[in-house]
Amino acid sequence: MNPSVYSRYRTAFVEALAQALGVPASEIDSQIKPADPAHGDLSFPTFPLAKAQKKAPPAIAASLAQSVKVPGLEVVAAGPYVNAKFAQMPFTAEVIDAARSQGTRYGGSDVGAGKTVVMDYSSPNIAKPIAFHHIRSTMIGHSVANLHRALGYRVEGINYLGDWGKQFGLVAVGFQEYGDPAHRKDMAHLVEVYVKANKRAEAEPAFDDRARDFFRRMEAGESDALALWKEFRETSVRDFERIYSRLGIKFEHIEGESFYQGKMEPVIEEIARAPGVKESQGATIVDLPYAENEPPVLLKKNDGSTLYATRDLAAAIDRHERFRFEKSLYVVATDQALHFRQLFRVLKAMGREWSERMVHINFGRVHGMSTRKGNVVLLNDVLDEAKARAMEKVQQNIQEGAIQTDNPEALAEQIGLGAIVFGDLKNRRATDYTFDWDDVLNLTGHTGPYLQYAHARTCNILRRGGGAPASYDASLLTLPEEQAVLRVIAKLPVVVQEAAEQAEPSFVARWLLDLAAEFSRYYTLGNQDRSKRVLVEGNEPLKAARLALTDATRAALAAGLGLLGIAAPENM
Ligand code: ARG
């Protein structure tokens, strides 16, 4: 894939400046900033050169602007800056053609070709209610995986189920007390049992001991305990699958903590050699210099059972052996920051240099989430409720004639899910936010449905205009509002790159809002001035050019929504 239009011009500008100044391009590159929009697109400040050249910055800028010549860029000095502006042509045609020809692949590149990124995301605990933090991990992880795939990386997405541990003991002994055998394959029932058992274990140590004992029997490989575990696990996985298929998520691997059962001894032995282990109150811990009050890394409890950290150590090594990753990402709540810091530190102390390529992609909490069903938040309930609420709006809009669709049900699903997903991804992932049904579903706010609507509107314009034109004259797109739309479209490849590097889907979310806003500004010009309408009358060439821009906007919106894991309905 060719470099994007934007980065091609940027590189050409950098190289021309470097040549004029007789310095390596790498020295110029980091100094290029977006220009003040009134002055152009790219800006190079000359202050840092003043000392060496013994000249005033404006004089340097003026002479540089004279000597820097790049086809397709208008280079001018503005005070101490050398500014470059994309010339109306060929830039306009190049951007429109790139977006239209690449469609939903627009924004991607092949910088990641031949490299593998391992992504641990979603990773819910089975037989336990899925908390909203798993929903976040699922959606953020899905988008970060999409972003890397768009850049040509091979993504090994792992759903690392919390399928081993005392919680199983709780469900199992809880089932003996509160379970309804007729509903043993029903996830909601399992969750209910878990919640009751958990409460009881907190109040009654003897009950807790029974749960612990059940887990001990699992670790000892007792077949009846394992058979029950397997059944609960299958029920949970089946329930999760429904969610993943609704969200369009496919994991390359569904495994889990249980996978490392019986595979931890060699790891513990390796740690014993370096950095060493020691006993602490009967438990085995990693021998590391710990900060004051820092809880030590536990490898084995005093009853010999292994822990979350032990399994993650084994899993990290296994993943490196299987995938030889460029990066290994863990999309997990900020609450587990210490766990991951310690995990990476132990691996480093074991001499595993690749631990430096592991990153905890953390995220903040969500407040205020509850569904009509109550406060144990099950992901499927959230999605169902989102759909039901979207359905109310869809029905209402159909009645008012504002929405046309032959499948309100499917549309409500797309809008409801789009609302939840965008509501989650629009904020920087590390910030906490408060969930509000009306905020995420609002058709006019900064929401998923608003963006879906913006996309559907471009489709609608194209339909009314007789379809996207095969040929058009891009030089006719001279309105400042048209040029503003183009500039946002041109940015997507840069945004995708940055969003992937920082594992920050919110960058794409913000870009989508920018594009929708710019397009809307352009589109509504026609309300005041008929000559500025997209479907302008009596000027076929101009109409074709505007339809081409509309089509490029459509493709870019669909590409951006796709990167976030949001459907782009063509009608709504
Ligand atoms: N199941 C864990 C939890 O719910 C998350 C697992 C994250 N991944 C990992 N490799 N530790 O808290």
CSV table of C-alpha atoms and ligand atoms in Angstrom, one decimal, residues 120-125 128 133-134 137 160-163 257 308 312 315 319 330-332 336 339-340 343, ligand 1:
chain,number,residue,atom,x,y,z
A,120,ASP,CA,-5.1,-10.2,25.6
A,121,TYR,CA,-8.5,-8.7,25.8
A,122,SER,CA,-12.0,-9.3,27.1
A,123,SER,CA,-10.8,-12.2,29.3
A,124,PRO,CA,-13.9,-12.4,31.6
A,125,ASN,CA,-14.1,-14.7,34.5
A,128,LYS,CA,-19.2,-14.9,37.5
A,133,HIS,CA,-14.7,-3.6,33.1
A,134,HIS,CA,-14.9,-6.7,30.9
A,137,SER,CA,-11.7,-4.6,27.8
A,160,TYR,CA,-7.8,-15.4,28.4
A,161,LEU,CA,-10.7,-16.6,30.4
A,162,GLY,CA,-10.6,-16.5,34.2
A,163,ASP,CA,-11.5,-20.1,34.3
A,257,GLU,CA,-5.9,-19.7,33.1
A,308,TYR,CA,-3.2,-15.5,39.1
A,312,ASP,CA,0.3,-15.0,34.0
A,315,ALA,CA,1.3,-17.5,30.0
A,319,ARG,CA,3.0,-16.5,24.3
A,330,TYR,CA,-2.9,-6.6,28.0
A,331,VAL,CA,-6.2,-4.7,27.9
A,332,VAL,CA,-7.1,-4.8,31.5
A,336,GLN,CA,-4.5,-4.3,38.0
A,339,HIS,CA,-0.1,-6.8,39.0
A,340,PHE,CA,1.3,-6.0,35.5
A,343,LEU,CA,4.6,-9.3,36.1
B,1,ARG,N1,-9.8,-12.5,34.2
B,1,ARG,C1,-9.2,-11.3,34.7
B,1,ARG,C2,-10.1,-10.4,35.5
B,1,ARG,O1,-11.3,-10.5,35.3
B,1,ARG,C3,-8.5,-10.5,33.6
B,1,ARG,C4,-7.4,-11.2,32.9
B,1,ARG,C5,-6.5,-10.3,32.2
B,1,ARG,N2,-5.5,-10.9,31.5
B,1,ARG,C6,-4.4,-11.4,32.1
B,1,ARG,N3,-3.5,-12.0,31.4
B,1,ARG,N4,-4.2,-11.2,33.4
B,1,ARG,O2,-9.7,-9.6,36.3
